[in-house]
Amino acid sequence: MELFDNLLLGLSTALQLNNLIYCLIGVVIGTAIGVLPGIGPIPTVALLLPFTFGLAPASALIMLAGIFYGAQYGGSTTAILVNVPGETSSVVTCLDGHEMAKRGRAGPALAIAAISSFFAGTVATVVIAVLSLPLAALALKFTAVEYFSLLVLGLFAAVILAHGSVAKSLAMVFLGLLIGTVGIDVNSGVARMTFGIPALSDGLDFVPVAMGMFGLAEIIANLERPAVRQVVSQKLRDLIPSRADLRAAFPAMLRGTVIGSALGVLPGGGAALPPFTAYALEKKVAKDPSRFGKGAIEGVAGPEAANNAGAQTSFIPLLTLGIPANALMALMIGALMMQGIQPGPQVMTEQPELVWGVIASMWTGNLMLLVINLPLVGLWVSMLKIPYRLLFPAIVLFCCIGTYGISNSAFNVWLMLGCAVVGYFFIKVGVEPAPLLLGLVLGPQLEENFRRAMQLSDGDPSVFVTRPISALLLLVVAVMLLAMLSPAVLKTRERALAE
Amino acid sequence: MTRRRFGWPDLLFGGFLIVVAAGTLVATRNLVGGTAADMGPGYMPRAIALMLLAFGVFFAVRGVLRGPVGIETVQLRPILGVGAAVGVFALLIESGGLALASFAAILIAAVASRESRFFEVILFGLGVTAAAVLLFVKALALPVSIWPW
C-alpha cells in the first residue's frame, strides 16, 4: 500500500526528536497567539520566516504549520472563556461556547472543543494523505499553459470564496501582481520599477509587506478602538464531558469534519468559511434550533471540528500543486522558496519526506495540542491578563527585528513602514489585504508561465482554451465569476460569510 | 455636510488605484513592451497597470455615484506613534545596535496608546530589550551588533 508507506515515511520524519521539538514550539506559539487577540498567525509566521532559514526544510514547515493549526485551538479557548475570539475562525465558537461557560459548563465546552479539533485533525490528516497522490500525479502532466490556468483559478477562487467585496479583492490581486513584477526581469535582465534602489532589484520581499499590512496596520487600527477586555474567572471543576454531551456532540463533530475538509481544500476556504457553514448546518439539522445561541454543545463541536479540518486540508493545494489557498499558505510558499525549493507538483516526488513529514506532523501536533490545552488551560487564560498597552509595543518591536532579520537591511524596515501606512489606508476604506499577498507571491510564477505559454503558442492566446485541462480550469473560473453576478448566489454568500 | 455626499471609501480606493496605475505607466515608459509571442520586460507591468486603471476608474465612479458613505475618522496618535517607532528602529539598528534600537522603539511605540504609563513602559522596555537580545542574537544568531560601540 503506497498510502501506508507514505504515511510511515512521514511519521518517521515527524517523530525525529528535533522535528518533534519544532512541532511543539510551533503549536505552543500558535496557541499563544491564538489566545491573544490583536496578533494573528499571518504576522507571526511572517516574523518567524527569516529564522527558519537555517533549519531543514521539513522542520521549518512543520513548525510554521504548527503555528497555524495551534492558533485555531488557542482561539477557541478564549472564545469560550472570555467571549473574545482570538482568531476569526473562532467567532462562531463564541456563540454557544461562551453561553455554556456562563452556565458553569466551561469545562465540558473546552473539552468538547479540543476533542472535536483533535478528531477533525486526525481525519483531515488522512484526507490529505489520500487526496495528495492523485492530485500530484495529475499536476505532473501540466505544462506552462495548464499551470497558468491553474494559477488563475487559484487566485480567482481565493478571491470569490474569501470575505469582502469581490471587485475590491480582484483589484487587490492585480495590485499584488503588479508589486510582484518589481525587480529584475528574469528573461531580459532589465530592472523594472526599482527606481534605482539596489535593494529592490531582487523584488519586494513579501515578509515586510505581510508584516506591515497584517501586523502593524492592525495594531494601529486596534489602538483607535477603546480597549474592552474582561476576564471571566471561571472555575474549571470538571473538564470531562458527560456521556450525554459526547453523544450529542459526536454527530456534529462528524458533520463538521466533513464540511471543514471539503471547504478547506477550496482556495480561499482557509479558516473563516468552514466554521460558519458548519454552524449553519447544525442549526438546520437540529430538532430544536432555538437551543442554539443558548449553549448548545453541537454549536461548539461542529464549528470547532470544521475549522480544524479546514485549516489542515488547506495544505492540500499547497503541497500538491504549489498553489496557496489563502494568505497564510502564500507565506508557506515563501518558506519553501527561502529553502531553495520551487513549489509545485514536483515537490511531492522530489521531496517525499518533506511533504509526508509535514502531513504526519499535523497528527503529532494535534496530539500535543490536546495535551497542552486541556490541563494547562488556566495558564493560557492568564495570558489574557497581559494588557494590550504592553503587548503592542512588543509586537511592533518584534516585527521590526524580524523584518530586519530577513536580509539584515534597514530598507526592509522602511518598506514595512510604508506597507503599514498603506495597510491602514486599506482598513479605512474597507479593503481586505489578503488577496494582495496572494498576488504578490504568485505573481512571478504567473508571469513566467504566461510568457512561456505565449512563446510556445507563438503569441496565440487561444491556446488556453484549446488545451482541454486548461480550458476546464478556465471554465470553472468563468462559471464562478458568472455565478457571482447572480443576485441569489451573492445573497447566500453574504449570509454565509457575514453571519 | 457636503463632504458626506460621496461614497468616500470607494472614491479613495479608486483614486489610489489610479495613482498607482499612472505611476507604473510612467515608471515603465522606457521598458521594451515586445509582442505577445515575445514579451519584453514592460509587457506585464503595463498590462496589469491598465487593469488597475480600469478598476480605479470603476471604483472612483461608483464612489461618486453611490453615497453618502463616510470613513471612520483617522486618529493621528496611533499611526504616528507606531510609525515613528518603526522609523527610529530603522535609523538606529545599524549604527546604534539592537539594544538601543529596541529600547527606543518600545518607548516610542508606547506613545501611540493613551493608556501607557511612564514607569511601567520603561521597566517593560528594559525587559523586552533584554529578551530580544537574548532571543534574536544569542539564540537565533541574528548577525547584528548589540551595542553602538
Tab-separated table of C-alpha atoms in Angstrom, chain A residues 47-48 51 165-172 174-175 177-178 181 185 187-188 190-193 195 216 219-221 223-227 386-394 396-398 400-402 404-406 408-411 413-414 416-417 420-422 424-426 428-431 443 446-447 450-451 454-455 458-460, chain B residues 8-10 12-13 16-17 20-21 23-24 27-28 31 36-45 48-49 51-52 55 58-59 62 71-76 78-79 82-91 93-94 98 101-103 105-106 109-113 115-117 120-121 124 128-129 131-132 135-136 140 142-144:
chain	number	residue	atom	x	y	z
A	47	LEU	CA	8.004	37.116	11.689
A	48	LEU	CA	9.450	33.642	12.122
A	51	PHE	CA	14.652	32.349	11.310
A	165	SER	CA	-16.245	42.613	-1.954
A	166	VAL	CA	-15.218	40.551	-4.964
A	167	ALA	CA	-14.427	43.563	-7.145
A	168	LYS	CA	-12.199	45.091	-4.484
A	169	SER	CA	-10.459	41.782	-3.847
A	170	LEU	CA	-9.808	41.339	-7.557
A	171	ALA	CA	-8.318	44.810	-7.701
A	172	MET	CA	-6.106	43.835	-4.773
A	174	PHE	CA	-3.871	42.820	-9.521
A	175	LEU	CA	-2.158	45.245	-7.176
A	177	LEU	CA	0.654	41.040	-9.148
A	178	LEU	CA	1.953	44.487	-10.023
A	181	THR	CA	6.785	42.469	-11.084
A	185	ASP	CA	13.104	40.746	-15.134
A	187	ASN	CA	14.104	36.874	-19.052
A	188	SER	CA	15.809	40.070	-20.122
A	190	VAL	CA	16.313	44.592	-17.177
A	191	ALA	CA	15.436	46.304	-13.896
A	192	ARG	CA	11.758	47.139	-13.671
A	193	MET	CA	10.350	49.810	-11.377
A	195	PHE	CA	13.652	53.399	-9.052
A	216	LEU	CA	1.327	46.880	12.095
A	219	ILE	CA	-2.213	47.379	15.615
A	220	ILE	CA	-2.753	50.955	14.514
A	221	ALA	CA	-6.417	50.263	13.835
A	223	LEU	CA	-5.371	51.343	19.063
A	224	GLU	CA	-8.100	53.573	17.729
A	225	ARG	CA	-10.770	51.461	19.344
A	226	PRO	CA	-11.220	51.701	23.076
A	227	ALA	CA	-9.899	48.615	24.823
A	386	ILE	CA	-1.296	40.985	29.788
A	387	PRO	CA	-2.699	44.383	28.889
A	388	TYR	CA	-2.711	45.434	25.257
A	389	ARG	CA	-0.811	48.630	26.102
A	390	LEU	CA	2.217	46.430	26.849
A	391	LEU	CA	1.572	43.811	24.239
A	392	PHE	CA	1.511	46.050	21.197
A	393	PRO	CA	4.899	47.787	21.627
A	394	ALA	CA	6.470	44.351	21.929
A	396	VAL	CA	5.893	46.328	16.934
A	397	LEU	CA	9.444	45.663	18.039
A	398	PHE	CA	9.392	42.011	17.045
A	400	CYS	CA	10.940	45.377	13.200
A	401	ILE	CA	13.568	42.852	14.238
A	402	GLY	CA	12.027	40.092	12.163
A	404	TYR	CA	15.401	43.447	9.548
A	405	GLY	CA	16.499	39.851	10.028
A	406	ILE	CA	15.492	38.625	6.558
A	408	ASN	CA	19.910	42.497	7.508
A	409	SER	CA	18.674	45.510	5.650
A	410	ALA	CA	17.157	48.612	7.172
A	411	PHE	CA	15.497	49.116	3.791
A	413	VAL	CA	12.097	48.035	7.804
A	414	TRP	CA	11.280	51.207	5.862
A	416	MET	CA	7.369	47.599	6.219
A	417	LEU	CA	6.591	51.075	7.494
A	420	ALA	CA	1.797	49.648	7.335
A	421	VAL	CA	0.593	53.066	6.178
A	422	VAL	CA	-0.909	51.603	3.006
A	424	TYR	CA	-4.003	51.252	7.415
A	425	PHE	CA	-5.449	53.056	4.421
A	426	PHE	CA	-6.907	49.735	3.200
A	428	LYS	CA	-10.021	52.626	6.469
A	429	VAL	CA	-11.522	52.168	3.018
A	430	GLY	CA	-12.656	48.645	3.863
A	431	VAL	CA	-10.464	46.511	1.617
A	443	GLY	CA	2.839	36.977	-9.498
A	446	LEU	CA	2.077	33.618	-13.148
A	447	GLU	CA	4.129	35.888	-15.385
A	450	PHE	CA	2.192	33.126	-19.103
A	451	ARG	CA	5.265	34.189	-21.047
A	454	MET	CA	2.696	32.507	-25.147
A	455	GLN	CA	6.103	31.680	-26.530
A	458	ASP	CA	3.571	31.908	-30.853
A	459	GLY	CA	1.544	34.644	-29.217
A	460	ASP	CA	-1.803	32.999	-29.783
B	8	TRP	CA	-15.628	58.023	0.293
B	9	PRO	CA	-14.211	54.501	0.746
B	10	ASP	CA	-14.801	53.646	-2.922
B	12	LEU	CA	-10.437	56.971	-2.183
B	13	PHE	CA	-9.636	53.370	-3.111
B	16	PHE	CA	-5.376	55.195	-5.018
B	17	LEU	CA	-5.521	52.595	-7.806
B	20	VAL	CA	-0.620	53.533	-8.697
B	21	ALA	CA	-1.512	52.648	-12.286
B	23	GLY	CA	2.814	55.809	-11.625
B	24	THR	CA	3.527	52.376	-13.069
B	27	ALA	CA	7.953	54.271	-14.382
B	28	THR	CA	7.886	51.652	-17.142
B	31	LEU	CA	10.969	49.433	-20.896
B	36	ALA	CA	2.590	38.698	-27.078
B	37	ALA	CA	4.797	35.970	-28.557
B	38	ASP	CA	7.999	37.592	-27.344
B	39	MET	CA	7.234	39.730	-24.343
B	40	GLY	CA	9.603	42.371	-23.183
B	41	PRO	CA	10.074	43.359	-19.559
B	42	GLY	CA	7.491	46.109	-19.845
B	43	TYR	CA	4.629	43.949	-21.124
B	44	MET	CA	3.249	42.539	-17.882
B	45	PRO	CA	3.605	45.637	-15.672
B	48	ILE	CA	-1.525	44.933	-15.091
B	49	ALA	CA	-1.390	48.715	-14.710
B	51	MET	CA	-6.275	46.607	-15.465
B	52	LEU	CA	-5.710	48.579	-12.267
B	55	PHE	CA	-10.607	49.088	-11.589
B	58	PHE	CA	-14.743	51.861	-11.769
B	59	PHE	CA	-14.423	52.423	-8.021
B	62	ARG	CA	-19.042	54.185	-8.116
B	71	ILE	CA	-14.960	56.730	6.659
B	72	GLU	CA	-14.034	56.476	10.301
B	73	THR	CA	-12.058	59.435	11.468
B	74	VAL	CA	-8.322	58.979	11.314
B	75	GLN	CA	-6.671	59.291	14.699
B	76	LEU	CA	-3.153	60.602	14.429
B	78	PRO	CA	-1.626	55.574	16.928
B	79	ILE	CA	-0.318	55.925	13.390
B	82	VAL	CA	3.791	53.239	15.658
B	83	GLY	CA	5.229	54.851	12.522
B	84	ALA	CA	7.843	56.787	14.468
B	85	ALA	CA	8.815	53.695	16.443
B	86	VAL	CA	9.463	51.731	13.258
B	87	GLY	CA	11.292	54.654	11.660
B	88	VAL	CA	13.554	55.171	14.650
B	89	PHE	CA	14.295	51.463	14.757
B	90	ALA	CA	15.315	51.546	11.080
B	91	LEU	CA	17.587	54.545	11.720
B	93	ILE	CA	19.585	49.439	14.083
B	94	GLU	CA	22.740	49.717	12.005
B	98	LEU	CA	19.976	46.174	18.688
B	101	ALA	CA	17.091	50.446	18.755
B	102	SER	CA	14.802	48.053	20.626
B	103	PHE	CA	14.517	50.186	23.731
B	105	ALA	CA	11.214	51.505	19.566
B	106	ILE	CA	9.347	50.263	22.651
B	109	ALA	CA	5.549	52.834	20.293
B	110	ALA	CA	4.069	53.174	23.775
B	111	VAL	CA	3.252	56.807	22.975
B	112	ALA	CA	0.732	55.502	20.445
B	113	SER	CA	-1.597	54.419	23.234
B	115	GLU	CA	-3.168	54.063	28.358
B	116	SER	CA	0.606	53.722	28.586
B	117	ARG	CA	2.140	54.523	31.963
B	120	GLU	CA	5.773	50.717	33.571
B	121	VAL	CA	6.882	51.312	29.976
B	124	PHE	CA	8.837	46.775	30.370
B	128	VAL	CA	11.722	43.245	26.365
B	129	THR	CA	15.035	44.640	25.108
B	131	ALA	CA	14.622	39.342	25.942
B	132	ALA	CA	15.016	40.459	22.318
B	135	LEU	CA	16.335	35.589	21.757
B	136	PHE	CA	17.476	37.065	18.469
B	140	LEU	CA	18.685	32.719	16.830
B	142	LEU	CA	20.911	37.175	14.049
B	143	PRO	CA	24.079	38.887	12.801
B	144	VAL	CA	23.618	42.312	14.342
